[in-house]
């Protein structure tokens, strides 16, 4: 199932070209999306956990969009504010509340009243601020600095973190009571390499988005580029994929992106990559084949055979015995295939006899 959700253009959106579409294709992502949409309809505080670039902010925006709440989506980066102004940031202030307060201003919670307050990088919150935040959450009201009138709050909280908050709690850097309050509905975004069915649809999505911005015509992905994208570890996840495609569009010279256009700086395979569960493999392959058929890839059968062979051969450092074992075929069959695709010449073959 391919699912593309688009957000309405909004002046308030922090991400430019980025925050307008969410794409889910891999079965893991589709399940995640269903979970997010179920949570969205409740009022539960959500904690989005995921590596950098996995789409935490987009998911938070989607949660808000699906919640039916009419108020604003207010995003706060917890690591990027001034500790001295924090009370006024949190609670807001009236004119004259302190030197320089020439205009009244609502705080974060008030600005998000009736809507959603997104606390990004919650793990960066200082202990001092954690206490204040907890108080607001308990009291469900704020009082502006320089005022006495409490303002009742109806704010949906969504927090995000790329660090393990359990560890931060154990290390005394994060309050356990705040952690439990925030993580009523945890949402874990898997890293991109664990949802390989998303890689090519996302790549095509970014080709389209950036291609039309750059006024390019139709740009396709060559089979070797698809294979490279699929076997890469993606330490920077979707954001890295987006940047890799953007760069490839700049250097590819027009109509097709080949593997050499892709600037992949990490390793090709994660050291700690967990083996995919056996039943997930056919799923992942079917997803991929569907996309290739859909895109009208010529000589598909041969390309798939060649890509499998080439990947295994290079993974096994050109060792034929190991390659044959990895593929579950005899060494004879392997050699015939290697010759067929020009991966070994006649001399190389003679040398192995
Ligand atoms: N499902 C998706 N479909 C389309 N684009 C996506 C998707 N998920 C993420 N992106 C894009 O990937 C980029 C990273 O997403 P986002 O900023 O939400 O990630 P993040 O987890 O908040 O990253 P960081 O931890 O670095 O702040 C954005 O440009 C976003 O538009
Ligand atoms: Mg983010």
GROMACS .gro file of C-alpha atoms and ligand atoms in nm:
model
  385
    1UNK     CA    1   0.000   0.000   0.000
    2UNK     CA    2   0.138   0.336  -0.094
    3UNK     CA    3   0.015   0.626   0.107
    4UNK     CA    4   0.105   0.985   0.042
    5UNK     CA    5  -0.040   1.240   0.276
    6UNK     CA    6  -0.003   1.605   0.201
    7UNK     CA    7  -0.015   1.895   0.439
    8UNK     CA    8  -0.173   2.224   0.343
    9UNK     CA    9   0.080   2.501   0.284
   10UNK     CA   10   0.123   2.690   0.604
   11UNK     CA   11   0.320   3.001   0.676
   12UNK     CA   12   0.386   2.864   1.023
   13UNK     CA   13   0.570   2.559   0.898
   14UNK     CA   14   0.932   2.557   0.991
   15UNK     CA   15   1.038   2.325   0.712
   16UNK     CA   16   1.019   2.472   0.363
   17UNK     CA   17   0.986   2.223   0.080
   18UNK     CA   18   0.992   1.948   0.335
   19UNK     CA   19   0.695   1.947   0.559
   20UNK     CA   20   0.434   1.914   0.288
   21UNK     CA   21   0.414   1.542   0.236
   22UNK     CA   22   0.446   1.224   0.432
   23UNK     CA   23   0.498   0.901   0.253
   24UNK     CA   24   0.441   0.551   0.387
   25UNK     CA   25   0.489   0.240   0.181
   26UNK     CA   26   0.671  -0.020   0.388
   27UNK     CA   27   0.435  -0.244   0.591
   28UNK     CA   28   0.614  -0.128   0.907
   29UNK     CA   29   0.542   0.237   0.824
   30UNK     CA   30   0.180   0.168   0.731
   31UNK     CA   31   0.126   0.008   1.071
   32UNK     CA   32   0.296   0.303   1.235
   33UNK     CA   33   0.071   0.546   1.052
   34UNK     CA   34  -0.240   0.361   1.173
   35UNK     CA   35  -0.107   0.377   1.529
   36UNK     CA   36  -0.039   0.752   1.497
   37UNK     CA   37  -0.386   0.817   1.361
   38UNK     CA   38  -0.546   0.623   1.645
   39UNK     CA   39  -0.344   0.819   1.900
   40UNK     CA   40  -0.428   1.147   1.724
   41UNK     CA   41  -0.796   1.106   1.797
   42UNK     CA   42  -0.733   1.069   2.171
   43UNK     CA   43  -0.607   1.349   2.391
   44UNK     CA   44  -0.311   1.145   2.517
   45UNK     CA   45   0.030   1.306   2.542
   46UNK     CA   46   0.251   1.145   2.278
   47UNK     CA   47   0.625   1.086   2.291
   48UNK     CA   48   0.785   1.037   1.950
   49UNK     CA   49   1.113   0.848   1.966
   50UNK     CA   50   1.345   0.812   1.671
   51UNK     CA   51   1.694   0.863   1.532
   52UNK     CA   52   1.779   1.191   1.366
   53UNK     CA   53   1.599   1.250   1.036
   54UNK     CA   54   1.336   0.976   1.079
   55UNK     CA   55   1.048   1.223   1.048
   56UNK     CA   56   0.961   1.300   1.409
   57UNK     CA   57   0.849   1.654   1.337
   58UNK     CA   58   0.641   1.546   1.040
   59UNK     CA   59   0.470   1.282   1.250
   60UNK     CA   60   0.400   1.541   1.521
   61UNK     CA   61   0.241   1.770   1.260
   62UNK     CA   62   0.038   1.481   1.126
   63UNK     CA   63  -0.081   1.397   1.478
   64UNK     CA   64  -0.200   1.754   1.514
   65UNK     CA   65  -0.363   1.761   1.170
   66UNK     CA   66  -0.549   1.438   1.248
   67UNK     CA   67  -0.653   1.540   1.598
   68UNK     CA   68  -0.928   1.773   1.483
   69UNK     CA   69  -0.801   2.038   1.724
   70UNK     CA   70  -0.868   2.384   1.586
   71UNK     CA   71  -0.586   2.568   1.765
   72UNK     CA   72  -0.230   2.618   1.643
   73UNK     CA   73   0.061   2.374   1.620
   74UNK     CA   74   0.339   2.540   1.818
   75UNK     CA   75   0.686   2.384   1.788
   76UNK     CA   76   0.949   2.449   2.052
   77UNK     CA   77   1.308   2.331   2.036
   78UNK     CA   78   1.387   2.254   2.399
   79UNK     CA   79   1.761   2.290   2.348
   80UNK     CA   80   1.745   2.636   2.195
   81UNK     CA   81   1.611   2.897   2.430
   82UNK     CA   82   1.756   3.138   2.676
   83UNK     CA   83   1.742   3.007   3.033
   84UNK     CA   84   1.702   3.362   3.170
   85UNK     CA   85   1.389   3.436   2.967
   86UNK     CA   86   1.236   3.100   3.021
   87UNK     CA   87   0.960   3.204   3.260
   88UNK     CA   88   0.830   3.456   3.017
   89UNK     CA   89   0.860   3.203   2.729
   90UNK     CA   90   0.661   2.947   2.923
   91UNK     CA   91   0.402   3.161   3.093
   92UNK     CA   92   0.392   3.480   2.885
   93UNK     CA   93   0.393   3.827   3.037
   94UNK     CA   94   0.195   4.147   3.071
   95UNK     CA   95   0.325   4.497   2.984
   96UNK     CA   96   0.572   4.615   3.247
   97UNK     CA   97   0.618   4.271   3.404
   98UNK     CA   98   0.993   4.326   3.381
   99UNK     CA   99   1.233   4.580   3.233
  100UNK     CA  100   1.190   4.577   2.859
  101UNK     CA  101   0.845   4.415   2.862
  102UNK     CA  102   0.686   4.684   2.647
  103UNK     CA  103   0.427   4.453   2.495
  104UNK     CA  104   0.215   4.179   2.643
  105UNK     CA  105   0.299   3.834   2.507
  106UNK     CA  106   0.143   3.492   2.544
  107UNK     CA  107   0.370   3.205   2.651
  108UNK     CA  108   0.411   2.874   2.465
  109UNK     CA  109   0.120   2.705   2.634
  110UNK     CA  110  -0.118   2.992   2.579
  111UNK     CA  111  -0.015   3.019   2.212
  112UNK     CA  112  -0.095   2.651   2.169
  113UNK     CA  113  -0.424   2.669   2.359
  114UNK     CA  114  -0.686   2.466   2.177
  115UNK     CA  115  -0.407   2.316   1.964
  116UNK     CA  116  -0.085   2.120   2.005
  117UNK     CA  117   0.242   2.210   2.175
  118UNK     CA  118   0.532   2.020   2.022
  119UNK     CA  119   0.834   1.995   2.252
  120UNK     CA  120   1.118   1.889   2.024
  121UNK     CA  121   1.442   1.739   2.163
  122UNK     CA  122   1.281   1.704   2.504
  123UNK     CA  123   1.597   1.527   2.627
  124UNK     CA  124   1.775   1.865   2.610
  125UNK     CA  125   1.541   2.023   2.865
  126UNK     CA  126   1.731   2.147   3.170
  127UNK     CA  127   1.629   2.006   3.509
  128UNK     CA  128   1.516   2.352   3.611
  129UNK     CA  129   1.276   2.371   3.319
  130UNK     CA  130   1.159   2.014   3.370
  131UNK     CA  131   1.024   2.118   3.711
  132UNK     CA  132   0.839   2.416   3.563
  133UNK     CA  133   0.696   2.214   3.281
  134UNK     CA  134   0.573   1.950   3.522
  135UNK     CA  135   0.397   2.216   3.727
  136UNK     CA  136   0.208   2.348   3.425
  137UNK     CA  137   0.112   1.995   3.325
  138UNK     CA  138  -0.022   1.926   3.671
  139UNK     CA  139  -0.208   2.252   3.711
  140UNK     CA  140  -0.336   2.273   3.354
  141UNK     CA  141  -0.327   2.650   3.373
  142UNK     CA  142  -0.075   2.933   3.340
  143UNK     CA  143  -0.048   3.277   3.493
  144UNK     CA  144   0.133   3.540   3.283
  145UNK     CA  145   0.420   3.723   3.455
  146UNK     CA  146   0.283   4.048   3.595
  147UNK     CA  147  -0.072   3.914   3.609
  148UNK     CA  148  -0.275   3.724   3.864
  149UNK     CA  149  -0.536   3.582   3.635
  150UNK     CA  150  -0.491   3.210   3.569
  151UNK     CA  151  -0.555   3.106   3.211
  152UNK     CA  152  -0.706   2.758   3.181
  153UNK     CA  153  -0.530   2.536   2.927
  154UNK     CA  154  -0.656   2.287   2.675
  155UNK     CA  155  -0.327   2.189   2.512
  156UNK     CA  156  -0.233   1.860   2.350
  157UNK     CA  157   0.133   1.785   2.422
  158UNK     CA  158   0.357   1.601   2.182
  159UNK     CA  159   0.725   1.557   2.268
  160UNK     CA  160   1.008   1.413   2.059
  161UNK     CA  161   1.347   1.272   2.142
  162UNK     CA  162   1.636   1.108   1.965
  163UNK     CA  163   1.799   1.000   2.289
  164UNK     CA  164   1.699   0.711   2.510
  165UNK     CA  165   1.506   0.886   2.786
  166UNK     CA  166   1.514   0.570   3.001
  167UNK     CA  167   1.890   0.609   3.018
  168UNK     CA  168   1.859   0.982   3.088
  169UNK     CA  169   1.620   0.899   3.374
  170UNK     CA  170   1.859   0.635   3.510
  171UNK     CA  171   2.147   0.885   3.490
  172UNK     CA  172   1.944   1.146   3.681
  173UNK     CA  173   1.934   1.385   3.386
  174UNK     CA  174   1.562   1.352   3.330
  175UNK     CA  175   1.287   1.344   3.590
  176UNK     CA  176   1.108   1.012   3.603
  177UNK     CA  177   0.773   1.177   3.690
  178UNK     CA  178   0.793   1.402   3.384
  179UNK     CA  179   0.896   1.109   3.165
  180UNK     CA  180   0.588   0.907   3.266
  181UNK     CA  181   0.362   1.204   3.213
  182UNK     CA  182   0.500   1.262   2.863
  183UNK     CA  183   0.508   0.905   2.743
  184UNK     CA  184   0.145   0.807   2.780
  185UNK     CA  185   0.140   0.718   2.408
  186UNK     CA  186   0.492   0.636   2.285
  187UNK     CA  187   0.548   0.627   1.908
  188UNK     CA  188   0.874   0.472   1.791
  189UNK     CA  189   0.989   0.568   1.442
  190UNK     CA  190   1.212   0.295   1.303
  191UNK     CA  191   1.532   0.398   1.124
  192UNK     CA  192   1.505   0.400   0.746
  193UNK     CA  193   1.708   0.084   0.693
  194UNK     CA  194   1.445  -0.109   0.887
  195UNK     CA  195   1.172   0.003   0.646
  196UNK     CA  196   1.335  -0.063   0.311
  197UNK     CA  197   1.001  -0.054   0.131
  198UNK     CA  198   0.999   0.323   0.189
  199UNK     CA  199   1.338   0.392   0.034
  200UNK     CA  200   1.256   0.396  -0.338
  201UNK     CA  201   0.912   0.558  -0.306
  202UNK     CA  202   1.070   0.831  -0.092
  203UNK     CA  203   1.355   0.869  -0.341
  204UNK     CA  204   1.103   0.910  -0.624
  205UNK     CA  205   0.900   1.149  -0.414
  206UNK     CA  206   1.207   1.367  -0.357
  207UNK     CA  207   1.304   1.342  -0.727
  208UNK     CA  208   0.963   1.477  -0.811
  209UNK     CA  209   0.960   1.750  -0.549
  210UNK     CA  210   1.310   1.879  -0.614
  211UNK     CA  211   1.297   1.800  -0.987
  212UNK     CA  212   0.998   2.025  -1.036
  213UNK     CA  213   1.155   2.296  -0.821
  214UNK     CA  214   1.464   2.274  -1.040
  215UNK     CA  215   1.246   2.264  -1.351
  216UNK     CA  216   1.383   1.931  -1.466
  217UNK     CA  217   1.185   1.695  -1.682
  218UNK     CA  218   1.122   1.330  -1.594
  219UNK     CA  219   1.422   1.189  -1.404
  220UNK     CA  220   1.444   0.813  -1.345
  221UNK     CA  221   1.654   0.596  -1.114
  222UNK     CA  222   1.886   0.348  -1.285
  223UNK     CA  223   1.889  -0.010  -1.153
  224UNK     CA  224   2.237   0.033  -1.004
  225UNK     CA  225   2.119   0.347  -0.823
  226UNK     CA  226   1.819   0.158  -0.681
  227UNK     CA  227   2.049  -0.121  -0.560
  228UNK     CA  228   2.287   0.131  -0.398
  229UNK     CA  229   2.002   0.315  -0.225
  230UNK     CA  230   1.863  -0.012  -0.093
  231UNK     CA  231   2.189  -0.146   0.044
  232UNK     CA  232   2.303   0.175   0.212
  233UNK     CA  233   2.279   0.210   0.590
  234UNK     CA  234   2.123   0.562   0.601
  235UNK     CA  235   2.271   0.692   0.927
  236UNK     CA  236   2.095   1.024   0.863
  237UNK     CA  237   1.770   0.849   0.765
  238UNK     CA  238   1.510   1.029   0.551
  239UNK     CA  239   1.679   1.366   0.577
  240UNK     CA  240   1.998   1.213   0.437
  241UNK     CA  241   1.804   1.043   0.157
  242UNK     CA  242   1.645   1.375   0.071
  243UNK     CA  243   1.986   1.546   0.054
  244UNK     CA  244   2.140   1.261  -0.147
  245UNK     CA  245   1.863   1.285  -0.406
  246UNK     CA  246   1.882   1.663  -0.420
  247UNK     CA  247   2.256   1.642  -0.486
  248UNK     CA  248   2.214   1.361  -0.741
  249UNK     CA  249   1.965   1.576  -0.933
  250UNK     CA  250   2.224   1.852  -0.951
  251UNK     CA  251   2.501   1.627  -1.084
  252UNK     CA  252   2.312   1.369  -1.289
  253UNK     CA  253   2.290   1.591  -1.592
  254UNK     CA  254   1.925   1.549  -1.676
  255UNK     CA  255   1.727   1.234  -1.720
  256UNK     CA  256   1.865   0.949  -1.513
  257UNK     CA  257   2.034   0.911  -1.174
  258UNK     CA  258   2.300   0.639  -1.173
  259UNK     CA  259   2.484   0.497  -0.871
  260UNK     CA  260   2.784   0.722  -0.933
  261UNK     CA  261   2.561   1.032  -0.882
  262UNK     CA  262   2.478   0.926  -0.527
  263UNK     CA  263   2.695   1.072  -0.256
  264UNK     CA  264   2.672   0.802   0.009
  265UNK     CA  265   2.920   0.874   0.285
  266UNK     CA  266   2.834   0.616   0.551
  267UNK     CA  267   2.891   0.242   0.530
  268UNK     CA  268   2.690   0.026   0.293
  269UNK     CA  269   2.558  -0.194   0.573
  270UNK     CA  270   2.493  -0.128   0.939
  271UNK     CA  271   2.723  -0.327   1.165
  272UNK     CA  272   2.443  -0.375   1.409
  273UNK     CA  273   2.173  -0.426   1.150
  274UNK     CA  274   1.940  -0.687   1.288
  275UNK     CA  275   1.858  -0.962   1.043
  276UNK     CA  276   1.514  -0.900   0.898
  277UNK     CA  277   1.260  -1.154   1.016
  278UNK     CA  278   1.226  -1.431   0.758
  279UNK     CA  279   0.865  -1.355   0.669
  280UNK     CA  280   0.954  -0.989   0.607
  281UNK     CA  281   1.185  -1.072   0.317
  282UNK     CA  282   0.919  -1.170   0.059
  283UNK     CA  283   0.720  -0.861   0.166
  284UNK     CA  284   1.015  -0.634   0.115
  285UNK     CA  285   1.094  -0.785  -0.222
  286UNK     CA  286   0.736  -0.765  -0.339
  287UNK     CA  287   0.724  -0.399  -0.248
  288UNK     CA  288   1.034  -0.332  -0.443
  289UNK     CA  289   0.929  -0.532  -0.748
  290UNK     CA  290   0.591  -0.362  -0.754
  291UNK     CA  291   0.765  -0.027  -0.774
  292UNK     CA  292   0.999  -0.138  -1.047
  293UNK     CA  293   0.715  -0.283  -1.254
  294UNK     CA  294   0.514   0.032  -1.197
  295UNK     CA  295   0.800   0.250  -1.318
  296UNK     CA  296   0.827   0.043  -1.638
  297UNK     CA  297   1.188  -0.061  -1.571
  298UNK     CA  298   1.309  -0.231  -1.892
  299UNK     CA  299   1.467  -0.582  -1.881
  300UNK     CA  300   1.357  -0.611  -1.520
  301UNK     CA  301   1.417  -0.985  -1.483
  302UNK     CA  302   1.775  -0.961  -1.595
  303UNK     CA  303   1.844  -0.651  -1.390
  304UNK     CA  304   1.716  -0.814  -1.073
  305UNK     CA  305   1.932  -1.122  -1.133
  306UNK     CA  306   2.233  -0.908  -1.205
  307UNK     CA  307   2.180  -0.681  -0.903
  308UNK     CA  308   2.146  -0.982  -0.670
  309UNK     CA  309   2.458  -1.140  -0.812
  310UNK     CA  310   2.662  -0.822  -0.808
  311UNK     CA  311   2.561  -0.736  -0.451
  312UNK     CA  312   2.643  -1.084  -0.320
  313UNK     CA  313   2.972  -1.100  -0.511
  314UNK     CA  314   3.091  -0.766  -0.378
  315UNK     CA  315   2.961  -0.841  -0.026
  316UNK     CA  316   3.174  -1.158  -0.030
  317UNK     CA  317   3.475  -0.966  -0.164
  318UNK     CA  318   3.469  -1.156  -0.495
  319UNK     CA  319   3.508  -1.491  -0.320
  320UNK     CA  320   3.318  -1.739  -0.534
  321UNK     CA  321   3.279  -2.012  -0.271
  322UNK     CA  322   3.129  -1.770  -0.023
  323UNK     CA  323   2.911  -1.603  -0.285
  324UNK     CA  324   2.771  -1.939  -0.396
  325UNK     CA  325   2.698  -2.028  -0.034
  326UNK     CA  326   2.534  -1.692   0.035
  327UNK     CA  327   2.306  -1.732  -0.265
  328UNK     CA  328   2.236  -2.100  -0.205
  329UNK     CA  329   2.351  -2.208  -0.553
  330UNK     CA  330   2.634  -2.429  -0.673
  331UNK     CA  331   2.970  -2.282  -0.764
  332UNK     CA  332   2.923  -2.395  -1.123
  333UNK     CA  333   2.595  -2.216  -1.161
  334UNK     CA  334   2.748  -1.910  -0.996
  335UNK     CA  335   3.041  -1.907  -1.241
  336UNK     CA  336   2.810  -1.933  -1.541
  337UNK     CA  337   2.610  -1.638  -1.413
  338UNK     CA  338   2.918  -1.432  -1.328
  339UNK     CA  339   3.046  -1.483  -1.682
  340UNK     CA  340   2.708  -1.401  -1.828
  341UNK     CA  341   2.709  -1.060  -1.661
  342UNK     CA  342   3.076  -0.999  -1.732
  343UNK     CA  343   3.172  -1.004  -1.364
  344UNK     CA  344   3.452  -1.250  -1.433
  345UNK     CA  345   3.650  -1.287  -1.752
  346UNK     CA  346   3.774  -1.610  -1.911
  347UNK     CA  347   4.119  -1.575  -1.745
  348UNK     CA  348   3.970  -1.523  -1.400
  349UNK     CA  349   3.766  -1.832  -1.451
  350UNK     CA  350   4.067  -2.031  -1.571
  351UNK     CA  351   4.263  -1.915  -1.265
  352UNK     CA  352   4.003  -2.061  -1.033
  353UNK     CA  353   4.004  -2.403  -1.201
  354LIG     N1  354   0.732   0.983   0.570
  354LIG     C1  355   0.792   1.087   0.510
  354LIG     N2  356   0.755   1.124   0.385
  354LIG     C2  357   0.816   1.227   0.323
  354LIG     N3  358   0.913   1.300   0.376
  354LIG     C3  359   0.953   1.269   0.500
  354LIG     C4  360   0.895   1.161   0.573
  354LIG     N4  361   0.955   1.153   0.693
  354LIG     C5  362   1.048   1.250   0.695
  354LIG     N5  363   1.048   1.321   0.580
  354LIG     C6  364   1.138   1.432   0.547
  354LIG     O1  365   1.264   1.402   0.604
  354LIG     C7  366   1.320   1.518   0.667
  354LIG     C8  367   1.340   1.490   0.814
  354LIG     O2  368   1.214   1.487   0.880
  354LIG     P1  369   1.193   1.554   1.024
  354LIG     O3  370   1.256   1.688   1.032
  354LIG     O4  371   1.050   1.540   1.059
  354LIG     O5  372   1.282   1.449   1.108
  354LIG     P2  373   1.327   1.454   1.260
  354LIG     O6  374   1.315   1.315   1.310
  354LIG     O7  375   1.251   1.560   1.332
  354LIG     O8  376   1.480   1.490   1.246
  354LIG     P3  377   1.580   1.554   1.358
  354LIG     O9  378   1.594   1.450   1.466
  354LIG    O10  379   1.705   1.571   1.283
  354LIG    O11  380   1.517   1.678   1.404
  354LIG     C9  381   1.224   1.630   0.642
  354LIG    O12  382   1.268   1.703   0.532
  354LIG    C10  383   1.093   1.560   0.611
  354LIG    O13  384   1.014   1.634   0.522
  355LIG    MG1  385   1.326   1.733   1.433
   0.00000   0.00000   0.00000
